[in-house]
Structures are given as structure tokens and as C-alpha cells.
Tab-separated table of C-alpha atoms in Angstrom:
chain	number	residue	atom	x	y	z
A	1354	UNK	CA	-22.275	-13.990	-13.091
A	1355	UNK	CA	-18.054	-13.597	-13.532
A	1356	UNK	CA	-18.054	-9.123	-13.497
A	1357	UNK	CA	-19.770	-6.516	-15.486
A	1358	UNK	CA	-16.489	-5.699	-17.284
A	1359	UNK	CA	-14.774	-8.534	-20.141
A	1360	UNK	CA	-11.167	-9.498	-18.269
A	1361	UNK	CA	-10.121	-8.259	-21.570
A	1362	UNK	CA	-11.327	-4.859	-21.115
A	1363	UNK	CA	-10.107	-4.680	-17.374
A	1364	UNK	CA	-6.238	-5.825	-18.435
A	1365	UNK	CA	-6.172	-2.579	-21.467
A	1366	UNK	CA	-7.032	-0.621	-18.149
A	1367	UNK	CA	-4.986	-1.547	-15.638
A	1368	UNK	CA	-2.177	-0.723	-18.450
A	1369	UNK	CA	-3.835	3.239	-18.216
A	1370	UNK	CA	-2.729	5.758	-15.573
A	1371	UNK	CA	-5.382	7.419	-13.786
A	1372	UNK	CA	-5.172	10.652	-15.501
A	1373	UNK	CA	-6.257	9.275	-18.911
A	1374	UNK	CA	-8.777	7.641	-17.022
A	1375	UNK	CA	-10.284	10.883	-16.149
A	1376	UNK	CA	-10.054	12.042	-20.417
A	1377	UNK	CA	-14.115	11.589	-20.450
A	1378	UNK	CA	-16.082	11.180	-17.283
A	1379	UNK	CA	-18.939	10.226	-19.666
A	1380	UNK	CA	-17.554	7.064	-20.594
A	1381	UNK	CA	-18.411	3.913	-18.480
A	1382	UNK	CA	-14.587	2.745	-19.667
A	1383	UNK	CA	-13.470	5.741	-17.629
A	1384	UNK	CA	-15.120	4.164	-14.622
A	1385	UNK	CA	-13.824	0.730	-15.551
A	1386	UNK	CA	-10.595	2.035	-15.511
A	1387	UNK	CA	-11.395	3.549	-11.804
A	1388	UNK	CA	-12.777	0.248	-10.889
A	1389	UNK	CA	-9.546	-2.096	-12.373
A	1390	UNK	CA	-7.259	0.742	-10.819
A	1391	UNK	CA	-8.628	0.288	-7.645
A	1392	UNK	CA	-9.059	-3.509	-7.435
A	1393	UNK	CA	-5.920	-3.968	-9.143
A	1394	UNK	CA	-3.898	-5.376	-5.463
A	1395	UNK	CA	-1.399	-2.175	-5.658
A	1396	UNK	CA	-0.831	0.580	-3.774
A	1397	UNK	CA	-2.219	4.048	-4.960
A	1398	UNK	CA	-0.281	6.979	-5.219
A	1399	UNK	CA	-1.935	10.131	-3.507
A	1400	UNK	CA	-1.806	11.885	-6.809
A	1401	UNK	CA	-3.691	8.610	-8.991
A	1402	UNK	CA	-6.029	8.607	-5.366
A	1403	UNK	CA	-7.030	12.244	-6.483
A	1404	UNK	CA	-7.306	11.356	-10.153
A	1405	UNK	CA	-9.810	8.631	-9.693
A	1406	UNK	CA	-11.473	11.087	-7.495
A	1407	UNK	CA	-12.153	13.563	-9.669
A	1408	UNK	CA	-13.281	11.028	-12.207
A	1409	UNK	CA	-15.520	9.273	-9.669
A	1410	UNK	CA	-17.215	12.647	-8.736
A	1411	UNK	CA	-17.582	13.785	-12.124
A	1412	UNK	CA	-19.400	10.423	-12.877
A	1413	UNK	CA	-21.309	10.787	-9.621
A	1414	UNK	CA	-22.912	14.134	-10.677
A	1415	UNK	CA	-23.984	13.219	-14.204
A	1416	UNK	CA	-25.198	9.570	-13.689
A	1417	UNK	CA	-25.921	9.031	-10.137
A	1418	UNK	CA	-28.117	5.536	-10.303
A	1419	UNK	CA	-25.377	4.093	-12.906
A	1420	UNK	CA	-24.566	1.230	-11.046
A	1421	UNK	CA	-20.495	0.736	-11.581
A	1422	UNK	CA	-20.439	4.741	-11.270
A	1423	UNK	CA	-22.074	3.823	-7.433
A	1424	UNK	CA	-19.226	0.854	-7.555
A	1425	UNK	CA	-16.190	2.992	-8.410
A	1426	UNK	CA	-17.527	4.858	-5.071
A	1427	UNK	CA	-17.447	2.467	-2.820
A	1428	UNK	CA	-13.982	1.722	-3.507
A	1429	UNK	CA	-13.406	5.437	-4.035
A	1430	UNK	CA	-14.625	5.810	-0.280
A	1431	UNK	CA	-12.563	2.753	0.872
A	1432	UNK	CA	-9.418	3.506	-0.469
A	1433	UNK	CA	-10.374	7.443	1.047
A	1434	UNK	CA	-10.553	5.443	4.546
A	1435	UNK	CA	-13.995	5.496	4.933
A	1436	UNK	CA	-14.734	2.193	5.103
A	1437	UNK	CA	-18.135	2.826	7.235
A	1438	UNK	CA	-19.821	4.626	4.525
A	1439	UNK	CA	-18.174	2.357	1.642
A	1440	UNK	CA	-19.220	-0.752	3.401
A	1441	UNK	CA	-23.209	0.772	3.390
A	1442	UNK	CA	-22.949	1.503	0.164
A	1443	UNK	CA	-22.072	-2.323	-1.092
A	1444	UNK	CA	-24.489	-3.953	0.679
A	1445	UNK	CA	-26.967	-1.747	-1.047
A	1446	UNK	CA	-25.369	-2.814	-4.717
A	1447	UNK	CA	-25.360	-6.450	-3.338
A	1448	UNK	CA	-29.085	-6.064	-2.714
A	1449	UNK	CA	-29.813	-4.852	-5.943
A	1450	UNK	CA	-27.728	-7.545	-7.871
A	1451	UNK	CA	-26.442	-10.196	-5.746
A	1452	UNK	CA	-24.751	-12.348	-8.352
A	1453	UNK	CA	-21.569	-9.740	-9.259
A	1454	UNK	CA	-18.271	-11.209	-8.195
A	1455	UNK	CA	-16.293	-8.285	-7.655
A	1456	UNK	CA	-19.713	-6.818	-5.373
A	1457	UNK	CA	-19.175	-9.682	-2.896
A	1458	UNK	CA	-15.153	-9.946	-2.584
A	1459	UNK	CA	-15.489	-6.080	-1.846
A	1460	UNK	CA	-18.486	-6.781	0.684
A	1461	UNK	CA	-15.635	-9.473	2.318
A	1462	UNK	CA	-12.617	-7.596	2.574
A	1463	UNK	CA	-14.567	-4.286	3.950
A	1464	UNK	CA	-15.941	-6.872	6.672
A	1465	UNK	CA	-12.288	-8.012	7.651
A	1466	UNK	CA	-10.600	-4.392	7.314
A	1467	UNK	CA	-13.609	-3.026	9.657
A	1468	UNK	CA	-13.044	-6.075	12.385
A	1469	UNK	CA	-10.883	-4.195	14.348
A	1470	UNK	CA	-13.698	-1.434	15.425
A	1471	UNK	CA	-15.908	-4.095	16.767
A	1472	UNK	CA	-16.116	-5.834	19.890
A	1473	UNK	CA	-15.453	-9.366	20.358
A	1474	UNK	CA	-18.672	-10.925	20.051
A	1475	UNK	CA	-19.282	-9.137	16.640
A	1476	UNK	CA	-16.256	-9.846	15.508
A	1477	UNK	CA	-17.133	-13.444	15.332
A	1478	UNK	CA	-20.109	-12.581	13.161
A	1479	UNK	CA	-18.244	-10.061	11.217
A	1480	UNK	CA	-15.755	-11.984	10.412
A	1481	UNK	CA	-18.373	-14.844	9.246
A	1482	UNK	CA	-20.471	-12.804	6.711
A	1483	UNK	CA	-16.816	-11.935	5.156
A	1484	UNK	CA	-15.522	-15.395	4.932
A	1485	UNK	CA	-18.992	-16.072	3.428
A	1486	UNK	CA	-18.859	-13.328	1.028
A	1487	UNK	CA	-15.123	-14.492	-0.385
A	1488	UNK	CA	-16.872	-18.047	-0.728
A	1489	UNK	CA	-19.471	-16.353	-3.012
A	1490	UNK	CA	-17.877	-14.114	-4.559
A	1491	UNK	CA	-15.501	-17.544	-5.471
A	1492	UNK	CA	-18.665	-19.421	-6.975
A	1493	UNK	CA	-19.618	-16.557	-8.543
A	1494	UNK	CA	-16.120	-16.082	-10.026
A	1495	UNK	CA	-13.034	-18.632	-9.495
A	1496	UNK	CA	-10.328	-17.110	-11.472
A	1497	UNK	CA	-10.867	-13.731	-9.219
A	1498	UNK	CA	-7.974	-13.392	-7.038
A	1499	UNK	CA	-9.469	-11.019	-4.012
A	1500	UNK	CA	-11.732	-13.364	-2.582
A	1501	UNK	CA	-8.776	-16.111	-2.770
A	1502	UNK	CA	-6.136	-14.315	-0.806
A	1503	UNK	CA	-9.130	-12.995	1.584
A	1504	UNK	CA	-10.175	-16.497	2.303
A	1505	UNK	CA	-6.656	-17.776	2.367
A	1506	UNK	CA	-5.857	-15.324	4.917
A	1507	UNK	CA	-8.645	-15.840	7.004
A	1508	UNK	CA	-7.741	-19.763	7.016
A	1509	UNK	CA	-3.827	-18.289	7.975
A	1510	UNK	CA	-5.222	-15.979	10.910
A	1511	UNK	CA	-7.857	-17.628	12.265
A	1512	UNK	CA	-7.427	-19.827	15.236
A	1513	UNK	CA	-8.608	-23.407	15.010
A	1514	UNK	CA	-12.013	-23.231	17.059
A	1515	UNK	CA	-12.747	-20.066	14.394
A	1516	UNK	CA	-12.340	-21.811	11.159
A	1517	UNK	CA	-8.254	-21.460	10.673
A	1518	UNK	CA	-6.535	-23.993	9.043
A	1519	UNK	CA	-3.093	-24.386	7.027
A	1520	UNK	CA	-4.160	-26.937	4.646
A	1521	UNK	CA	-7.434	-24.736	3.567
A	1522	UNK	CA	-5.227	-22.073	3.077
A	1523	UNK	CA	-2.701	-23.843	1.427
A	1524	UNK	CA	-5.984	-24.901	-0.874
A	1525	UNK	CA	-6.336	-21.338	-1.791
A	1526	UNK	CA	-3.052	-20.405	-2.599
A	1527	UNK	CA	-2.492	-23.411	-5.146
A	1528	UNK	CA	-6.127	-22.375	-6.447
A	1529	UNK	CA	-4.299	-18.886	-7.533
A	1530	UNK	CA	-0.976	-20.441	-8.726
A	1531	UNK	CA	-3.328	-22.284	-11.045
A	1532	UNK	CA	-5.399	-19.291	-12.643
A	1533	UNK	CA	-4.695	-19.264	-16.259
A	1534	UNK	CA	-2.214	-16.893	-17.156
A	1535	UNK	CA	-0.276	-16.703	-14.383
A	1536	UNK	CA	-2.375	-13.801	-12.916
A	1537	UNK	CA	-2.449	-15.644	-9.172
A	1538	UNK	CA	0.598	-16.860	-9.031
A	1539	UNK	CA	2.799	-14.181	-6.973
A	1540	UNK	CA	-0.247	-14.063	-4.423
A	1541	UNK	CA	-0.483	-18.126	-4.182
A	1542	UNK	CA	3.176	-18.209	-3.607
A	1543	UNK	CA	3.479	-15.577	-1.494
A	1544	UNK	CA	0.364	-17.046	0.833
A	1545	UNK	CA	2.362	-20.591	0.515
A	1546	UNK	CA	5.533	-18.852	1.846
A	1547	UNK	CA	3.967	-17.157	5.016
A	1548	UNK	CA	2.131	-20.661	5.837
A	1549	UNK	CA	5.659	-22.669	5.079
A	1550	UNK	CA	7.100	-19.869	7.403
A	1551	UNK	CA	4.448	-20.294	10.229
A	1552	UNK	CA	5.729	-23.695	10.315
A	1553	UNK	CA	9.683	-22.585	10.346
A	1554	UNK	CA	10.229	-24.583	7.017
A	1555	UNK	CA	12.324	-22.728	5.636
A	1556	UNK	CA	14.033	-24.224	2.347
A	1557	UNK	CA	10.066	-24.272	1.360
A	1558	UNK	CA	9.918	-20.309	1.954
A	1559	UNK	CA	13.115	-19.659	-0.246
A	1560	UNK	CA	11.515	-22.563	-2.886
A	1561	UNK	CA	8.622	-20.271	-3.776
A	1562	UNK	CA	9.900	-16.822	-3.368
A	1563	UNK	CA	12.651	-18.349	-6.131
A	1564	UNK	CA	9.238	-19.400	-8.333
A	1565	UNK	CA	7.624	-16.375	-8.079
A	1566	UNK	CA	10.716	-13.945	-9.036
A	1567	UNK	CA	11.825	-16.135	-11.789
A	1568	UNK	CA	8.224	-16.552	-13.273
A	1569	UNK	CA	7.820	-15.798	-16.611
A	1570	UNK	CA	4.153	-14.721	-16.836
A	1571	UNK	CA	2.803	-11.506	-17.663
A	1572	UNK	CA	1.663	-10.730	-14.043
A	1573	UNK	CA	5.396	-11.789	-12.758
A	1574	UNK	CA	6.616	-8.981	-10.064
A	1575	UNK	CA	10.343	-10.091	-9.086
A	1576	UNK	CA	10.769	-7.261	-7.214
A	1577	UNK	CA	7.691	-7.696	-4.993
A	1578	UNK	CA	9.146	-11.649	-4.733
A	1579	UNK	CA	12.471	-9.907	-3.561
A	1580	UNK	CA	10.461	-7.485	-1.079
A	1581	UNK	CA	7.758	-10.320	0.575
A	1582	UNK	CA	11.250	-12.918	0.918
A	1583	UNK	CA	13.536	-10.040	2.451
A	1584	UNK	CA	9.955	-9.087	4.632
A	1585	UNK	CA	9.409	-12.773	5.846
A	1586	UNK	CA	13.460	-13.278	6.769
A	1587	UNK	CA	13.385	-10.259	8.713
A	1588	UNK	CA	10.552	-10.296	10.801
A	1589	UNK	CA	9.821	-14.041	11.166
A	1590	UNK	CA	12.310	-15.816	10.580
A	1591	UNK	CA	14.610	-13.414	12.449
A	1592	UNK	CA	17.277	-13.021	10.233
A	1593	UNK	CA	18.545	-9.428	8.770
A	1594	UNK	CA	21.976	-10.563	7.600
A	1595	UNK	CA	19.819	-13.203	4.796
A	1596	UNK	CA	17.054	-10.527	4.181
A	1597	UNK	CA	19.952	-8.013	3.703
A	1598	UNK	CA	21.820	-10.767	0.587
A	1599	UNK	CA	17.907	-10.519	-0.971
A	1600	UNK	CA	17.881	-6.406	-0.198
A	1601	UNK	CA	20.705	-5.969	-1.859
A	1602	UNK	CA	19.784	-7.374	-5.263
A	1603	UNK	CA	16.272	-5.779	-5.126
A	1604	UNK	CA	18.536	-2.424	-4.537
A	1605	UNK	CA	19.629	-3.609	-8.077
A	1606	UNK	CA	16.782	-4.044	-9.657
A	1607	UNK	CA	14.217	-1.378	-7.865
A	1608	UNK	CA	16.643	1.245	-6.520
A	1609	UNK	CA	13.983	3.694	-6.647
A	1610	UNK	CA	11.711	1.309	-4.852
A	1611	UNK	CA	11.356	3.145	-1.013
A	1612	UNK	CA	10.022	0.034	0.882
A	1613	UNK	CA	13.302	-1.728	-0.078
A	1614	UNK	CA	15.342	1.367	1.319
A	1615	UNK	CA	12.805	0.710	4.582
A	1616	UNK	CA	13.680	-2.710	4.953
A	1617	UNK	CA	17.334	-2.238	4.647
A	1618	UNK	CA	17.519	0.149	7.294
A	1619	UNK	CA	15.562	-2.192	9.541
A	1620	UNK	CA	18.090	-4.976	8.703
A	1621	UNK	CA	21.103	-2.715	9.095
A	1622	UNK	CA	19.185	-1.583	12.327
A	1623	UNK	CA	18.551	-4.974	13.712
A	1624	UNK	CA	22.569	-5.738	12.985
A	1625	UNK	CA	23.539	-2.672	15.149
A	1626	UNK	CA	24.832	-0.505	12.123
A	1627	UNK	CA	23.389	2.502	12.542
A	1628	UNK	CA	24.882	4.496	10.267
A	1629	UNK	CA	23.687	2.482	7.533
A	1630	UNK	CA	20.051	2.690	8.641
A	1631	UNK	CA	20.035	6.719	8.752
A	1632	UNK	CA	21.495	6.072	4.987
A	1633	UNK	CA	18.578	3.287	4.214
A	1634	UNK	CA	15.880	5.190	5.719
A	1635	UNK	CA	17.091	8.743	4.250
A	1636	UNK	CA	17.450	7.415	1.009
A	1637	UNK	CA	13.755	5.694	1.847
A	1638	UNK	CA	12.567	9.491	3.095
A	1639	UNK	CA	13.961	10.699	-0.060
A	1640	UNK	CA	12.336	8.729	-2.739
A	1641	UNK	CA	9.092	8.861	-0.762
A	1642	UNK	CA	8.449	11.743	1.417
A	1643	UNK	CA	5.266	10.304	3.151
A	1644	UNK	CA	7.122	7.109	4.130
A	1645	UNK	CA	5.769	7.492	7.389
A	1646	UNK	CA	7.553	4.309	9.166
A	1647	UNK	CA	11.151	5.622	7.795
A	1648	UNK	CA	10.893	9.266	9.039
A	1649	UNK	CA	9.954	7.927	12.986
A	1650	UNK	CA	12.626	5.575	12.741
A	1651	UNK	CA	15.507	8.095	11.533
A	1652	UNK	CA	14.452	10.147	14.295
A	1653	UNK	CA	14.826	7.862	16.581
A	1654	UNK	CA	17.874	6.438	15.236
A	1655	UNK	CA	19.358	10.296	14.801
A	1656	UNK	CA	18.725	10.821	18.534
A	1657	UNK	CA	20.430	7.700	19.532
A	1658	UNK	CA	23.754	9.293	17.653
A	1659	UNK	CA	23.347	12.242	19.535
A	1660	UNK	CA	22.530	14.311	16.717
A	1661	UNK	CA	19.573	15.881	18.029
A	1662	UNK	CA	19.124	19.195	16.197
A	1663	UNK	CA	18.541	16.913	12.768
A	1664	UNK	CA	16.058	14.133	15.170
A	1665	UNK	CA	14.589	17.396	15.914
A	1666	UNK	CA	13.757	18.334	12.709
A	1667	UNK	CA	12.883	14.792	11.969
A	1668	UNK	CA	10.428	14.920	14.880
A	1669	UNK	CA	8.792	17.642	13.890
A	1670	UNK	CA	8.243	16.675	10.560
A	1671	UNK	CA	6.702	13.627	11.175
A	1672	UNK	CA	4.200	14.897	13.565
A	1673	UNK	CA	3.456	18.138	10.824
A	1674	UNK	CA	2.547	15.156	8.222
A	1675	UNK	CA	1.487	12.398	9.836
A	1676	UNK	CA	-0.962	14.040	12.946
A	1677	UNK	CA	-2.970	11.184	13.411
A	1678	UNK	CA	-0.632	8.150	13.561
A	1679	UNK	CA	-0.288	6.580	16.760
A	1680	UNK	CA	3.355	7.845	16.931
A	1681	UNK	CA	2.515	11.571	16.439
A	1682	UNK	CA	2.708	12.037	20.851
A	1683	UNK	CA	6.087	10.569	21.152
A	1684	UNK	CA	7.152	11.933	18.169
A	1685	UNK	CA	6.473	15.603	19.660
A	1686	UNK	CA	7.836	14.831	22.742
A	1687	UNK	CA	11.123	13.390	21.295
A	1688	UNK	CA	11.244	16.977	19.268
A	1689	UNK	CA	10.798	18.698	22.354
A	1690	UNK	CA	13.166	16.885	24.232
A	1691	UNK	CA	16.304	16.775	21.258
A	1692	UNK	CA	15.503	20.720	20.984
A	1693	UNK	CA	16.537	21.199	24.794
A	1694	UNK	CA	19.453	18.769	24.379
A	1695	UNK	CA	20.535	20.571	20.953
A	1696	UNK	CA	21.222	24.091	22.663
């Protein structure tokens, strides 16, 4: 059994926002939507996150043993962080109909997101019963693209004694460049790109980053091309002047795009131009207030130029939004410390 939802269906939804979604929580294509939203490999805004909420809730309250309502929660709940209670929740779907695609390349990537929390025994085992779910969820399914990049992944990650292996991830990435319709084809060569760069070949890592922004399919993204090349020259390959030539033409095609503003400043950063970083990472800070990674590093770079009553500010805001991230210590401390300096 492929999904409970016609691939037909699922690509009129993904074209929805999550508001119209919401029009009539009595629908199942209101869930659908939720459910192709959510699965759809892209980032959700905090205001779609509270959309499909209230839709999910809604849905929840009226129809409670409707089984994709009970889906749409589980990956309500993971994208909400709680992956504990979302993980419980599949397993108890999987149990009541074990032969749903999308059910067991959920089950798999919950299993490799919660890894980190366990200790190293169970990890081994963890990370098992996820490779095993992407490998069913595959059978099940072999034009799904979750379960693909999952298992490729795991094959890129892995060490040898635990399964890892280039050429079985190389396997999966061709498997999604050749999903009809082009639907794989960023992710295959994408995944073929970080195992070409693993190896330090590089003409191969500019060869499919060129494919994938000058594909012509409907599910074509040359902006995310630009982005995962720029992301790949910068921080393996080592080289912020090249990702920089790649930054710069995303600037002209995305220039409302904040993770390309992020990545220029770490280029310009990495090149010892300051300046230009505090530009990159304001303009990043501008477009996207919650760009958490931008706001620590202006601090930081402000207090370098001595301009501590602004890294103060900076400081502060970062530990008002952001109080749980690792950073949120230093980041009050480095407020502290540029207020004292600024007087």
C-alpha cells in the first residue's frame, strides 16, 4: 500500500497555504493538506506551524479515532518538538495498519532525530529499527522521497562496521534522480554532491549542483541548488571566496531569501571583512527576525568592532528570544560585559 492520499490530490495541496487549509476542519482534504504541508521537505513558518495547528486540533476534537486526523498529529507534535510523544503515537498507527508508506518513513526519521537522547548501546538499536523502517516504507512505496534521503543519509553517516557505505548511498540518491517527474531530483543530487564532497572531488560537486539549478522539472529549486553548493564550498570544502561567486547570484535571484544573507556573512566573515558580515547578517536579521544563528554572530562580530552598546543590544535580544539555545549563557554574559565596556 503506496499512501492513503492519490499523489494527485497531495500535489493540489502542497500548492495551498495553510490558512485555506484550515477553511473546513470537517474535511479530510483539510487534513491532507496538513499532512502534504508537513511532509512536504520545507521549512515551516511559525505562522503556517500555528495554522496547521489550529486545523489539527479542530480535527482532533470532532473526529478523534479518524486515522490521518491521529496522522496530521504526529507530525503536528514533531514539527512542535515533541518528538517523544509523536514517536508513541506512530507506532500505535503502524500497529493498526502496518502497510502505509508515509506511517513507516515517519516511524524512521523520528528514530534518527531522537538518536541523540539515547545512550550508545541504544543508539545502535535505534538507529536499526529506523534504517529498517526507511527500507519498508521503500517497498511499500518507491517513488516516496523521505525514506530515500533517510536511508541515503544513514549510508553517508554511518561508519563502516554500522552499515555506512558511499556506494549504497550513492544507490539512493540516483533512485530519487530517477522518480518520474523530476520530484527527487534536487534531493538525489544534492545527496550525490555531499558524498562527491566527502571524497574532495570536486568538479563532481559543481557537476550536480549545475544539474539541479538548471533542471527544468516542476519540483526544480535553483535557489536551494545555489544555497546547498555555496553551503558545501564553505564549510567543507573550505572555500568562502567560491561560495561567495555562487552567494552572489542567489542574492540575485532570492534577495529576500535570509539563509543566503547568513551564508554571506559567514563567507565575508571567514575572509576577514567584517564589515560586510554585520551588513550580511543584518540584512539576514532583517528579513527574518528569528534567524537565531545571524543575531549571535552580529553580536559577536559588533563586539569585535568595539561597538558594544549595539552587541549589547544584540546580546540581549538573542537571549530574550532564543532562552533555550545553547548560546543563551554566553550570550548574557557578552551583554553584560559590552554594557560595562559601553559606559
Amino acid at each position: 500500500m503506496r499512501s492513503k492520499v492519490s499523489p494527485l490530490l497531495v500535489s493540489a495541496l502542497l500548492l495551498l497555504p495553510a490558512r485555506l487549509c484550515a477553511a473546513d476542519v470537517g474535511d479530510p482534504a483539510a487534513i491532507e493538506g496538513v499532512i502534504a504541508q508537513a511532509r512536504a521537505m520545507r521549512q515551516i513558518t511559525p505562522a503556517d506551524l500555528a495554522n496547521i495547528e489550529t486545523t489539527v486540533n479542530a480535527a482532533v476534537a470532532s473526529r478523534p479515532e479518524d486515522e490521518r486526523v491521529r496522522y496530521a498529529k504526529v507530525l503536528l507534535d514533531r514539527a512542535k518538538g515533541d518528538r517523544r510523544t509523536a514517536k508513541t503515537s506512530i507506532e500505535a498507527l503502524i500497529k493498526q495498519s502496518p502497510d502505509v508508506a508515509e506511517y513507516r518513513a515517519t516511524h524512521g526519521t523520528l528514530c534518527f532525530e531522537g538518536i541523540n537522547d539515547a545512550g550508545i548501546f541504544e543508539k545502535m538499536s535505534i538507529a536499526s529499527m529506523g534504517r529498517s523502517e526507511y527500507e519498508k516504507a521503500i517497498a511499500l512505496d518507491p517513488a516516496l522521497i523521505e525514506p530515500r534521503i533517510g536511508l541515503a543519509r544513514f549510508y553517508l553517516n554511518a561508519p563502516g562496521y554500522a552499515g555506512g557505505s558511499y556506494k549504497k548511498a550513492e544507490e539512493q540518491a540516483n533512485a530519487l534522480i530517477a522518480i518520474p517527474g523530476g520530484k527527487g531530483e534536487f534531493f538525489g543530487r544534492s545527496l550525490l554532491a555531499d558524498i562527491y564532497a566527502d571524497q574532495s572531488e570536486w568538479t563532481k560537486v559543481e557537476e550536480q549542483f549545475q544539474l539541479a539549478e538548471s533542471s527544468t522539472n516542476a519540483a526544480a529549486n535553483p535557489v536551494a541548488a545555489m544555497r546547498g553548493y555555496a553551503q558545501i564550498l564553505l564549510n567543507k570544502k573550505k572555500d568562502p571566496a567560491a561560495a561567495l561567486v555562487v552567494l552572489e547570484r542567489a542574492q540575485n535571484a532570492a534577495a529576500d531569501d535570509a539563509t543566503i544573507w547568513f551564508l554571506t556573512g559567514e563567507s565575508k566573515k571567514s575572509l576577514g571583512d567584517d564589515q560586510g558580515a554585520i551588513i550580511a547578517y543584518s540584512k539576514a536579521i532583517e528579513l527574518k527576525p528569528d534567524a537565531v544563528s545571524s543575531r549571535f554572530a552580529l553580536a559577536e562580530l559588533l563586539e569585535k568592532q568595539k561597538q558594544y552598546a549595539q552587541a549589547a543590544i544584540e546580546y540581549r535580544e538573542f537571549v530574550s528570544r532564543f532562552p533555550a539555545d545553547p548560546r543563551a549563557a554566553t550570550a548574557a554574559t557578552g551583554a553584560a560585559r559590552c554594557e560595562k565596556k559601553a559606559k
